[in-house]
XYZ file of C-alpha atoms in Angstrom:
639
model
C 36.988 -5.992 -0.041
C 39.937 -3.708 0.676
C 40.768 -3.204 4.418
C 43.576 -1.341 6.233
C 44.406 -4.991 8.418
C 46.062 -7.261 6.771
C 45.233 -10.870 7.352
C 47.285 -12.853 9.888
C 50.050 -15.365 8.406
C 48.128 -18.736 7.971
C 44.804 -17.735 8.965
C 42.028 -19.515 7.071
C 38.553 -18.168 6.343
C 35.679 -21.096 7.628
C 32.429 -20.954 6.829
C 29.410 -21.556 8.712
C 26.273 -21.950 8.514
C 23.247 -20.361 10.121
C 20.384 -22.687 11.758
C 17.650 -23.383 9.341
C 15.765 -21.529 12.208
C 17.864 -18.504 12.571
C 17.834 -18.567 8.440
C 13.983 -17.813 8.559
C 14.290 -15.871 11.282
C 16.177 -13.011 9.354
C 14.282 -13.745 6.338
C 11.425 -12.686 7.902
C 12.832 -9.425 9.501
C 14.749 -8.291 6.573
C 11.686 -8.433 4.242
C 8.831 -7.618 6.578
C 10.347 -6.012 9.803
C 11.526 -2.464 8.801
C 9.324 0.298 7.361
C 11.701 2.942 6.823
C 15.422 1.512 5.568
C 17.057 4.488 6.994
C 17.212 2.998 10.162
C 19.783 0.361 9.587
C 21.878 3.669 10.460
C 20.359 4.366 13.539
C 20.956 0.885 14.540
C 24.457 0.657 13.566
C 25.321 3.486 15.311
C 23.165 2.648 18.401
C 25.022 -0.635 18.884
C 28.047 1.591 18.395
C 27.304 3.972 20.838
C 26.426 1.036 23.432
C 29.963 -0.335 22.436
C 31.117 2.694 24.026
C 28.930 2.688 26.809
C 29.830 -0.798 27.709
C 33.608 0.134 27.659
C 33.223 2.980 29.837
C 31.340 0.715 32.359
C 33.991 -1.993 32.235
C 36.838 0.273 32.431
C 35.820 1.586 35.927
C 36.299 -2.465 37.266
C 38.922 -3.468 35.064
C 42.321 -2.243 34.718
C 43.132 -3.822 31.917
C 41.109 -1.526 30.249
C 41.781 2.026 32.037
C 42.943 4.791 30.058
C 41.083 2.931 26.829
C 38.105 5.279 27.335
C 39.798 8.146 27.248
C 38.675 8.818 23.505
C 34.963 7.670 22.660
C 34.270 8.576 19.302
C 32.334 6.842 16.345
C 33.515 7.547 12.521
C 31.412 6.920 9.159
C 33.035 7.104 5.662
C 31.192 7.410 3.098
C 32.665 5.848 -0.814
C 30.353 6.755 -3.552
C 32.126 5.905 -6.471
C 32.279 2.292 -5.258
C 28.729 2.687 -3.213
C 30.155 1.862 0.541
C 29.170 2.665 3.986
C 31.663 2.357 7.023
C 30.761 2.997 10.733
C 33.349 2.284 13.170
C 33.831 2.846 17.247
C 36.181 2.169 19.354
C 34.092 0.725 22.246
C 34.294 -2.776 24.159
C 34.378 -4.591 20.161
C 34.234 -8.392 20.005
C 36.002 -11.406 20.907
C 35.919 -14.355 18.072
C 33.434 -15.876 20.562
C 31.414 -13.041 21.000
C 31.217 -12.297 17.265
C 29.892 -15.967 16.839
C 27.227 -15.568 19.904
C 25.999 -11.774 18.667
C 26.132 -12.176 14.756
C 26.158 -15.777 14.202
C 23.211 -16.244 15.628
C 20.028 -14.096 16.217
C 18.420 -14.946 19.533
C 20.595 -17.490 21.669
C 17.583 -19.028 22.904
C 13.807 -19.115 22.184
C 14.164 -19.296 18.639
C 11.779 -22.170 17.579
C 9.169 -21.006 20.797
C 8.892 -17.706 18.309
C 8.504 -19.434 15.286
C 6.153 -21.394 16.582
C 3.803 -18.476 17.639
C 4.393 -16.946 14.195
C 1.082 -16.200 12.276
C 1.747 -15.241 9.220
C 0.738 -11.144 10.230
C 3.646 -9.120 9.559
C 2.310 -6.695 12.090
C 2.397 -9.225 14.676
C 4.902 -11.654 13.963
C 6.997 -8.398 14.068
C 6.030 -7.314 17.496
C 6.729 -10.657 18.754
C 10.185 -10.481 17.780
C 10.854 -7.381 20.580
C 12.900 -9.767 22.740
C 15.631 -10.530 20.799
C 18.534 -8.294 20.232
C 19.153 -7.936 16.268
C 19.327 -4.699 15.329
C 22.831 -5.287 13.552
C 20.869 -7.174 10.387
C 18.914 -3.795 9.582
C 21.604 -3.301 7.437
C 20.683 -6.288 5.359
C 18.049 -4.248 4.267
C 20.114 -2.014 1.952
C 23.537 -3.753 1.691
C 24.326 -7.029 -0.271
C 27.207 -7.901 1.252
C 28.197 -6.725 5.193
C 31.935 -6.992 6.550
C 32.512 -6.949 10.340
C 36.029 -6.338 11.700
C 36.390 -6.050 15.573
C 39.114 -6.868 18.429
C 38.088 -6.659 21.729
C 39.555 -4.219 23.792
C 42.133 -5.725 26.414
C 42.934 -8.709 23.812
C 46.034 -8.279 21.544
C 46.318 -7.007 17.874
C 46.130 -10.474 16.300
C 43.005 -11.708 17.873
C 41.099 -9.766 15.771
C 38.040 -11.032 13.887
C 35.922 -10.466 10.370
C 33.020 -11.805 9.728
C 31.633 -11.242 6.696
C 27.792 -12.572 5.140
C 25.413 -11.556 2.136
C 22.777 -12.336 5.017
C 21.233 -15.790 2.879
C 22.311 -18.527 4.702
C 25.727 -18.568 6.046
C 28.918 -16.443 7.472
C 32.243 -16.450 7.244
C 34.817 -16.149 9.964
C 38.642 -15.382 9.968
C 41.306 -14.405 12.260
C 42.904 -10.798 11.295
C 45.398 -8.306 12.902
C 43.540 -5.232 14.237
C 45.549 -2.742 15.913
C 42.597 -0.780 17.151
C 40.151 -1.799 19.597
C 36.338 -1.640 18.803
C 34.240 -2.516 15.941
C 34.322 -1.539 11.614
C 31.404 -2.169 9.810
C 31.477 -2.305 6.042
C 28.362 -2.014 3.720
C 28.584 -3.067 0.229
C 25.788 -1.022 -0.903
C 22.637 -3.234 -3.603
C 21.639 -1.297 -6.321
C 18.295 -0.095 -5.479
C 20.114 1.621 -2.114
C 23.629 3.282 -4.043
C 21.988 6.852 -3.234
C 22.647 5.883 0.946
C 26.661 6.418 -0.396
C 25.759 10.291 -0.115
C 27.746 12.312 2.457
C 24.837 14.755 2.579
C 22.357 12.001 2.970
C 24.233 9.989 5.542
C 24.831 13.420 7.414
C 21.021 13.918 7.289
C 20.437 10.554 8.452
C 22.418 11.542 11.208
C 21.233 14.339 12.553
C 17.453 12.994 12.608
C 18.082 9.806 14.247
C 21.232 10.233 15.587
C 21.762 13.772 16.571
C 21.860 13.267 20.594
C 23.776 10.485 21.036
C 26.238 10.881 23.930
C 29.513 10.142 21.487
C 30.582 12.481 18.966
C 29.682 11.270 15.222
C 32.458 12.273 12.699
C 32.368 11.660 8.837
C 36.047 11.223 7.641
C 37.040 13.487 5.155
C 34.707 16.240 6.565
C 36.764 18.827 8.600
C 36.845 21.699 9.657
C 39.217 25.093 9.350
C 41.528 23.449 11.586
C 41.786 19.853 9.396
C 39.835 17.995 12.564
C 36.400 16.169 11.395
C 33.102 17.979 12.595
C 30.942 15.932 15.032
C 27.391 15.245 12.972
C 25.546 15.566 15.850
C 24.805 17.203 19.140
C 26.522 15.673 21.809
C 24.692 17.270 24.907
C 21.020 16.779 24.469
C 19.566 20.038 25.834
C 17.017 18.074 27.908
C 19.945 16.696 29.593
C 21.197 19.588 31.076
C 20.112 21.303 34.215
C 17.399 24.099 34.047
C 19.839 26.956 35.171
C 21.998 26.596 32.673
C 19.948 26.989 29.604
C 18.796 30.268 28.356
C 15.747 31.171 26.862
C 17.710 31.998 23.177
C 18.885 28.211 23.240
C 14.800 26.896 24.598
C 13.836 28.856 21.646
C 16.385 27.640 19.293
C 15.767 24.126 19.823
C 12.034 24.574 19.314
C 13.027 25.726 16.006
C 15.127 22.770 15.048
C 12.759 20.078 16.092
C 9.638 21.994 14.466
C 10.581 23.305 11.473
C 8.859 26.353 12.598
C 10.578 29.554 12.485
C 8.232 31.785 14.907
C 9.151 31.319 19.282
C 7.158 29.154 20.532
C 3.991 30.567 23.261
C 5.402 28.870 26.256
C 7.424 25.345 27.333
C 8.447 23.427 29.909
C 11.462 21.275 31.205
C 11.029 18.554 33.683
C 13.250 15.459 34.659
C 12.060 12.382 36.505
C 14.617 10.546 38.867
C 14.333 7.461 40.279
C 13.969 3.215 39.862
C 12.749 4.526 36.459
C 14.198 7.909 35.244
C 12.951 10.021 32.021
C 13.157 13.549 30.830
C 10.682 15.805 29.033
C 10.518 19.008 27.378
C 7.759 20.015 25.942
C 6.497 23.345 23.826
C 3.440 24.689 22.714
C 3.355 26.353 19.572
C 2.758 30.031 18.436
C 1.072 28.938 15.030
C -0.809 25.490 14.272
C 0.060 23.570 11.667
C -2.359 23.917 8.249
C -3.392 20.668 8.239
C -3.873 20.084 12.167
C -7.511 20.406 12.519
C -8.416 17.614 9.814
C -5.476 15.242 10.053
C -6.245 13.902 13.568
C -3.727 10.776 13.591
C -1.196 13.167 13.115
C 1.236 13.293 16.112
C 4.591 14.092 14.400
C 5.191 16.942 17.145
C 6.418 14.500 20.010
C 9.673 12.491 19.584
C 10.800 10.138 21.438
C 14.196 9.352 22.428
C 15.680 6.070 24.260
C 18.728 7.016 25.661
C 19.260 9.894 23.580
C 18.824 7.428 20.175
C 15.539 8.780 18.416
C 13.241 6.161 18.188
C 10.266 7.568 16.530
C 7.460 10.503 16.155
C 4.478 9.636 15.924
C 4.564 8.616 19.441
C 0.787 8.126 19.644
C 1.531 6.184 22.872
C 2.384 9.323 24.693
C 0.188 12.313 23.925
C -3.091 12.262 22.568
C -5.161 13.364 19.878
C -6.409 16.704 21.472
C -3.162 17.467 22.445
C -1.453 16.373 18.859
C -0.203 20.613 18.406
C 2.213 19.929 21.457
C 5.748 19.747 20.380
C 9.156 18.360 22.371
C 10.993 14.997 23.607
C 10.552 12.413 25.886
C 13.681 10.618 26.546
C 13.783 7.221 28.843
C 16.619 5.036 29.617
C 13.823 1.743 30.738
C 11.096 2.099 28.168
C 11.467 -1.418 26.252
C 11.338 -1.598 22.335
C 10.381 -4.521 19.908
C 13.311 -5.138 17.164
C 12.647 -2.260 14.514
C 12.283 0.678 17.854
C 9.279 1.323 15.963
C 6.535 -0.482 18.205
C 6.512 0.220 21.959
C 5.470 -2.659 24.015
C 3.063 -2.137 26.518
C 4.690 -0.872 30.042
C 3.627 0.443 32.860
C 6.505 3.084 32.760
C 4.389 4.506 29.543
C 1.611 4.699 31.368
C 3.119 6.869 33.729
C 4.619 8.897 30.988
C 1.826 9.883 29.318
C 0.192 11.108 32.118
C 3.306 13.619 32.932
C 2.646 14.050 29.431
C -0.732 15.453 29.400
C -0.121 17.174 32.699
C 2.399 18.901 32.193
C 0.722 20.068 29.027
C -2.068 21.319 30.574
C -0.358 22.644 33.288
C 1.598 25.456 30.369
C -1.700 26.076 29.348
C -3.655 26.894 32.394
C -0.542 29.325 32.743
C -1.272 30.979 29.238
C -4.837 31.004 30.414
C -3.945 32.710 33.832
C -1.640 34.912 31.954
C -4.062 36.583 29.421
C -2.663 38.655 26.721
C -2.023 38.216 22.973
C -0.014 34.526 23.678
C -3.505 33.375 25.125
C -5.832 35.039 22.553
C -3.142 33.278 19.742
C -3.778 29.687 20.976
C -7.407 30.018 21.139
C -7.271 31.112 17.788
C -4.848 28.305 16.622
C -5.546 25.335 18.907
C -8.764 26.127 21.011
C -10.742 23.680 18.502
C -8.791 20.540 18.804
C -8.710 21.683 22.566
C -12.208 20.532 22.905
C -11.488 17.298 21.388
C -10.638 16.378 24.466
C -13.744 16.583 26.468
C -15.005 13.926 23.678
C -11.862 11.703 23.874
C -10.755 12.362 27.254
C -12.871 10.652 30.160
C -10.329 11.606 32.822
C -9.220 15.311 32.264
C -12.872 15.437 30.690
C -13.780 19.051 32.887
C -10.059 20.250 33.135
C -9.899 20.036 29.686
C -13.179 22.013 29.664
C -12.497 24.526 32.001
C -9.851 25.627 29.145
C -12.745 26.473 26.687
C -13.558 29.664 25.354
C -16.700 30.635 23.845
C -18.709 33.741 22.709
C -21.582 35.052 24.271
C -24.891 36.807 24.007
C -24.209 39.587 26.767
C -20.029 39.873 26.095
C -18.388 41.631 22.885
C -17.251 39.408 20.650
C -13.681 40.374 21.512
C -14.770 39.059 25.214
C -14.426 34.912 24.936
C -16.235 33.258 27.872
C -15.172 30.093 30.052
C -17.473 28.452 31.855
C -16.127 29.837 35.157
C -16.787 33.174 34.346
C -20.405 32.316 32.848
C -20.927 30.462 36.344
C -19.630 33.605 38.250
C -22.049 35.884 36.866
C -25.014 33.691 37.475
C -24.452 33.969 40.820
C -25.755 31.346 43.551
C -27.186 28.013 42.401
C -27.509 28.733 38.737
C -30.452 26.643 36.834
C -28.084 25.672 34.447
C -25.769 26.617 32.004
C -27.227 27.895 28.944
C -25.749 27.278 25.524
C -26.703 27.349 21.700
C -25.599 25.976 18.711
C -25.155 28.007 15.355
C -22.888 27.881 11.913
C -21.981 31.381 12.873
C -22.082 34.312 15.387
C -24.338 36.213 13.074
C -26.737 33.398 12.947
C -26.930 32.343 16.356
C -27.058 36.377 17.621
C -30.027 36.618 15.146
C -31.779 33.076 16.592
C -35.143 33.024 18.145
C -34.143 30.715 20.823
C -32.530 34.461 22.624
C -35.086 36.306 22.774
C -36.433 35.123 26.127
C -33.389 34.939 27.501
C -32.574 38.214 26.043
C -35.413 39.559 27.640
C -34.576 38.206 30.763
C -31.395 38.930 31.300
C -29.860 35.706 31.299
C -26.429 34.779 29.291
C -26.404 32.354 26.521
C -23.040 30.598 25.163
C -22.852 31.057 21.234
C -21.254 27.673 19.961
C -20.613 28.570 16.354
C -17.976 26.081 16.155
C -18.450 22.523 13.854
C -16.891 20.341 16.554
C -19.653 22.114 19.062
C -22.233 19.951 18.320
C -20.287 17.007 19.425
C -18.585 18.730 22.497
C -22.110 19.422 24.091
C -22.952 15.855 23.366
C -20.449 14.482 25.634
C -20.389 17.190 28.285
C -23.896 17.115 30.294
C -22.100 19.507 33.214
C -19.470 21.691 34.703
C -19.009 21.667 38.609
C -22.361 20.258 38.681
C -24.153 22.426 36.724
C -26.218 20.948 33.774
C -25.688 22.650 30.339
C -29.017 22.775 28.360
C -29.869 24.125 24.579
C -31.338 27.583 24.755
C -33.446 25.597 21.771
C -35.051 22.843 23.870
C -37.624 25.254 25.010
C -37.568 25.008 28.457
C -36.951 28.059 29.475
C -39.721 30.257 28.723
C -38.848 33.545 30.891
C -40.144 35.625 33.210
C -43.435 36.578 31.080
C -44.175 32.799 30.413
C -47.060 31.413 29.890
C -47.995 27.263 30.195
C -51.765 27.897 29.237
C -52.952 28.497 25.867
C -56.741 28.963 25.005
C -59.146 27.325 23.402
C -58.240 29.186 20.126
C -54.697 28.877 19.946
C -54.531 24.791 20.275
C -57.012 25.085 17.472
C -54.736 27.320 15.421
C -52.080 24.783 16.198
C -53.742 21.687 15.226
C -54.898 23.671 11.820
C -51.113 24.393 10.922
C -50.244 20.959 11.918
C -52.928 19.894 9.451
C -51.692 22.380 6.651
C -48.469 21.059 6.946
C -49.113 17.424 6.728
C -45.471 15.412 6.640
C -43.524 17.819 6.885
C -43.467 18.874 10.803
C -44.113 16.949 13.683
C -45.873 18.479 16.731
C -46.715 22.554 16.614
C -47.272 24.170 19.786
C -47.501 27.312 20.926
C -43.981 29.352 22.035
C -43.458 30.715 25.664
C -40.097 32.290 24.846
C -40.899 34.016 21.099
C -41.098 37.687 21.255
C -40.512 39.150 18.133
C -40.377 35.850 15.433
C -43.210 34.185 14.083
C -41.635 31.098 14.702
C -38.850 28.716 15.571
C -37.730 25.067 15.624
C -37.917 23.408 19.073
C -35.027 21.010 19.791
C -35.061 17.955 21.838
C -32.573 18.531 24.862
C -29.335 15.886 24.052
C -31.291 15.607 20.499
C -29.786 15.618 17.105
C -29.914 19.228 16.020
C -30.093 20.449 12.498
C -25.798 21.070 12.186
C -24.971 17.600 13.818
C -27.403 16.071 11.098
C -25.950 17.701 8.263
C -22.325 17.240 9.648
C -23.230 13.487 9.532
C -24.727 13.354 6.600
C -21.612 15.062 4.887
C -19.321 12.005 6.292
C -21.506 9.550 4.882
C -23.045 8.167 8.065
C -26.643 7.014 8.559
C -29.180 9.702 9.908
C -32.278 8.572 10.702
C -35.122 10.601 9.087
C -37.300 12.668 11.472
C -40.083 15.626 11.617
C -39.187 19.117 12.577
C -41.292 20.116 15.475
C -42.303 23.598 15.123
C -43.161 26.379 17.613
C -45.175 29.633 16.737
C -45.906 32.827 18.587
C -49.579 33.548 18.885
C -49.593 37.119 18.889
C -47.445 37.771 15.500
C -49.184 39.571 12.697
C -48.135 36.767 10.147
C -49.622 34.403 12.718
C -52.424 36.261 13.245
C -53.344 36.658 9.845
C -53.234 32.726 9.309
C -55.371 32.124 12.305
C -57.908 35.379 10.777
C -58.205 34.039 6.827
C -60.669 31.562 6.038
C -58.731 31.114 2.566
C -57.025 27.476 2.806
C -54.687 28.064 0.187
C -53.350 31.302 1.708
C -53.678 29.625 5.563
C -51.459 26.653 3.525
C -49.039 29.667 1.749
C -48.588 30.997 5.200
C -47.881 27.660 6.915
C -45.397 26.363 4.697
C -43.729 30.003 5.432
C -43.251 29.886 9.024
C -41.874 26.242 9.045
C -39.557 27.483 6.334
C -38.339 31.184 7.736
C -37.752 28.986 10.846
C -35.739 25.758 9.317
C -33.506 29.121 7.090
C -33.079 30.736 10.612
C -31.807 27.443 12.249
C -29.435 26.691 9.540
C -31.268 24.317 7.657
C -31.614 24.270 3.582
C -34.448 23.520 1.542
C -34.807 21.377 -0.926
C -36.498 23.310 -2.972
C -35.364 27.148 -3.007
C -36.773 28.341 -6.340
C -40.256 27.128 -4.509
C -39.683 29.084 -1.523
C -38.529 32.066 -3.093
C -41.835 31.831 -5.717
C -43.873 31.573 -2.269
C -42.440 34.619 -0.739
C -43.455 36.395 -3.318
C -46.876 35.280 -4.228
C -47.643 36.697 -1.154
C -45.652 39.914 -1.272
C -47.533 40.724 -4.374
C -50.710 39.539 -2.907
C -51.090 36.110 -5.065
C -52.119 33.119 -3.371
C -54.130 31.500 -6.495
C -51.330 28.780 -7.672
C -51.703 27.516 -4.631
C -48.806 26.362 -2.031
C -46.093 24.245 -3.616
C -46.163 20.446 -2.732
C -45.009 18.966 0.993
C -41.770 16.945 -0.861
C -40.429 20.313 -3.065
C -40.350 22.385 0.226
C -39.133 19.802 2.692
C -36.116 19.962 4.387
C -32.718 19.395 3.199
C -30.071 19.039 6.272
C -27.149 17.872 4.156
């Protein structure tokens, strides 16, 4: 390889060897350790920037080295017509000792204890290897051949080292003369990785890993009007700086940049932590969801996180949870530990504490877009209100907070009015009975249900859950400030006009539909809340209703198989005329009709539709002869 030193007078290149141990060692992380080969980059240029870091630190001790801070920088070149990569600093570099300790051998100790505990799961062998420092041999992973030249800053010009190593089995080591302090790294590119020797690529690279590392990042050969090279990255992370000195234009701006999305965010907020351990955060909630946010549920691109300004990764899954996956921003922590690859946080009780900032300072915005009203409220219900409730299924701890944030419609508010539980609880005054809810596939439908008409009647407000995750949400939320929520389908509220006793006649009429009916239903009892229908379907309070069946059904899970019960009002005329005819087949006709009209009205779907419809209108027309069709074409189809 070419290089700008020239080797010194009499110097002779030795070979070594690395331990058979060490040798398996980096077999295993080249081939198993990294997902994404762009980050050899990142590392190269993190060790760099720590070069630079550790110079700074030693310079404030040591005068030797005063004044050789004066300059940080780091510098990539990039050769594609002979498919090279160079990143060079000029931090603390390396003595010939140091170069043997940090690249001739991974781990100084512990070496065979870890290959010992090795299990032949990549997953796990490669979380194991978190302890030992060897981020430099990511670039293994798309060079064939890597070149090392570094002096140590303080030591003279000709105690400069290269170390050079196709990463199978052994190094080389010779003496050179380096003029410059610090550290050049030289990639001799395989084939399968020649497209890395892109200036646009590396520069890409760059500015998604790399773009808030303290040091400025300069591609040689890439100036600017003046002939000095641009810096690839931001050098002041904007999380870094104080509060007051950051306008809303540059909040907004960065919200663009790490988002991709090109409308202002509703709201965000910028908090630091100081102390034993110290972190930053700044997050944002969006103005517009994602398209695929609602179904893709492990997705949690939104939050990045940063160690020390060096981007680590974003799905950090760690940090935020599902129901708050639409949240966008950076953590960044200087003490949050990291297995080899950055890619795998280690469990820590720092993270713990983290995530809970996380999710409280998330909540806190949007109480605060919640207290604030207006179209920026209205806009995240609309966009993020369902995966909102996710989190009164996932989360046990900020189960009613979480809740409290809910918006639903309702049968005494216009449908522009959505309802929280609060208010539904401050209009039922003192010591409510409970709070009153009912599930539908849409406003129409569940305005048009049965199950209101007592309560309409009565006065008393029912929350319409038209939403698909509903059914779920009320499974796993049995009360709000100690309030129970009950189905306005369970039947037990009956209203003012009420009635628990039913004559003589009516059990009879019950037990003959029952009969009619056969399979298909399971109890039939008389209604104390129908006023207008003929019918309805009671549900089982906490019971599997007719939506959550069909929902499960659609995923492929088991549902086990079970009979309708069905309720009917005495005193309607298509009841009436059942209990009146002594014609079986027409008592049957009209049986078969209210269980249906009263599975179409709760959202179910019939198996048989062409039989229903040639039902309907056998008796419109006044034709009962063909008789009812049979129990299994009219049963009920929930999926």
């Amino acid at each position: 390889m070419n290089s700008s030193t020239a080797d010194i007078p009499g110097s002779a290149e030795e070979i070594h060897r690395f331990d058979t141990e060490v040798e398996q060692l980096l077999g295993l992380m080249i081939n198993a350790l990294y997902s994404n080969r762009e980050i050899f980059l990142r590392e190269l240029i993190s060790n760099a920037s720590d070069a630079l870091d550790k110079l700074r630190f030693e310079a404030l001790t040591d005068e030797q080295l005063k004044g050789l801070d004066a300059d940080p920088r780091i510098a990539i070149k990039v050769d594609a017509e002979n498919h090279r990569l160079e990143i060079e600093d000029n931090g603390i570099g390396m003595s010939r000792e140091e170069v043997i300790d940090n690249l001739g051998t991974i781990a100084r100790s512990g070496t065979a204890r870890f290959l010992e505990q090795l299990s032949g799961d990549r997953k796990a062998d490669a979380k194991l290897i978190g302890q030992f420092g060897v981020g430099f041999y990511s670039a293994f992973i798309v060079a064939e051949r890597v070149t090392v030249e570094t002096r140590r800053a303080g030591l003279p010009a000709d105690q400069g080292v290269r170390w050079r190593s196709d990463g199978k089995g052994e190094y080389t080591l010779e003496a050179i003369e380096r003029p410059a302090q610090g550290t050049r790294i030289m990639l001799e590119l395989s084939e399968d990785h020649h497209d890395l020797a892109d200036p646009g690529r590396v520069r890409g690279i760059v500015q998604h890993y790399s773009n808030h590392v303290s040091f400025p990042i300069r591609m040689r050969g890439d100036t600017d009007d003046d002939g000095d090279a641009q810096a690839l990255n931001d050098t002041q992370a904007l999380w870094t700086r104080p509060k007051t000195e950051i306008s809303d234009e540059e909040y907004r701006e960065f919200y663009q940049g790490i988002s991709g999305d090109f409308r202002d965010p509703a709201t965000w907020a910028h908090h630091r932590v100081e102390g034993a351990q110290s972190y930053s955060m700044l997050l944002y909630v969006p103005g517009q969801a994602p398209f695929d946010l609602a179904w893709n549920r492990d997705d949690r691109r939104g939050l990045k996180l940063y160690i020390q300004r060096v981007f680590i990764m974003d799905a950090a899954e760690q940090l935020v949870p599902r129901y708050l996956r639409f949240i966008r921003g950076v953590v960044d922590s200087a003490d949050l530990p990291l297995n080899i690859s950055r890619e795998i946080l280690q469990d820590n009780p720092l993270l713990a504490r983290i995530r809970a900032a996380v999710i409280k300072r998330s909540l806190d915005m949007i109480e605060k877009l919640a207290t604030d009203g207006g179209e920026a409220w209205q806009t995240f219900q609309r966009e993020f209100g369902n995966i909102l409730k996710e989190g009164v299924i996932d989360s046990g701890e900020h189960r009613e907070r979480v809740a409290g944030l809910l918006r639903f419609a309702s049968s005494t508010q216009s449908e522009e009015h959505a309802v929280s539980f609060a208010d539904y609880l401050e209009r039922a005054g003192e010591k409510p009975e409970a709070i009153w809810y009912l599930t539908a596939e849409s406003l129409a439908q569940a305005k048009a249900s049965p199950h209101l008409e007592a309560f309409d009647e009565a006065g008393v407000e029912v929350l319409l859950l038209t939403d698909p995750i509903d059914a779920w949400l009320v499974g796993h939320l049995s009360e709000f400030k100690d309030v129970p929520l009950k189905s306005a389908a369970s039947g037990e509220f009956g209203g003012d006009n009420a009635s628990d006793d039913a004559d003589d006649a009516t059990r009879a009429l019950c037990g003959r539909i029952k009969k009619l009916l056969g399979e298909r239903v399971g109890n039939v009892t008389p209604s104390k809340r129908l006023r207008a229908s003929a019918s309805c379907i009671t549900g089982e309070e906490g019971g599997m209703n007719l939506q959550m069946r069909r929902m499960l059904r659609q995923a492929g899970q088991p549902v086990p198989e079970t009979k309708p019960d069905l309720e009917i009002n005495p005193s309607h005329a298509l009841v009436t005329r059942l209990a009146d005819t002594e014609d079986e087949v027409l008592a049957a006709e009209l049986a078969h009709l209210l269980l249906d009209q009263a599975l179409l009205i709760e959202g179910g779907e019939l198996a048989d539709p062409a039989g229903f419809v040639a039902r309907v209108n056998r008796l419109l027309a006044g034709d009962s002869t063909s008789g009812p069709a049979s129990d299994d074409q009219t049963s009920l189809e929930s999926s």
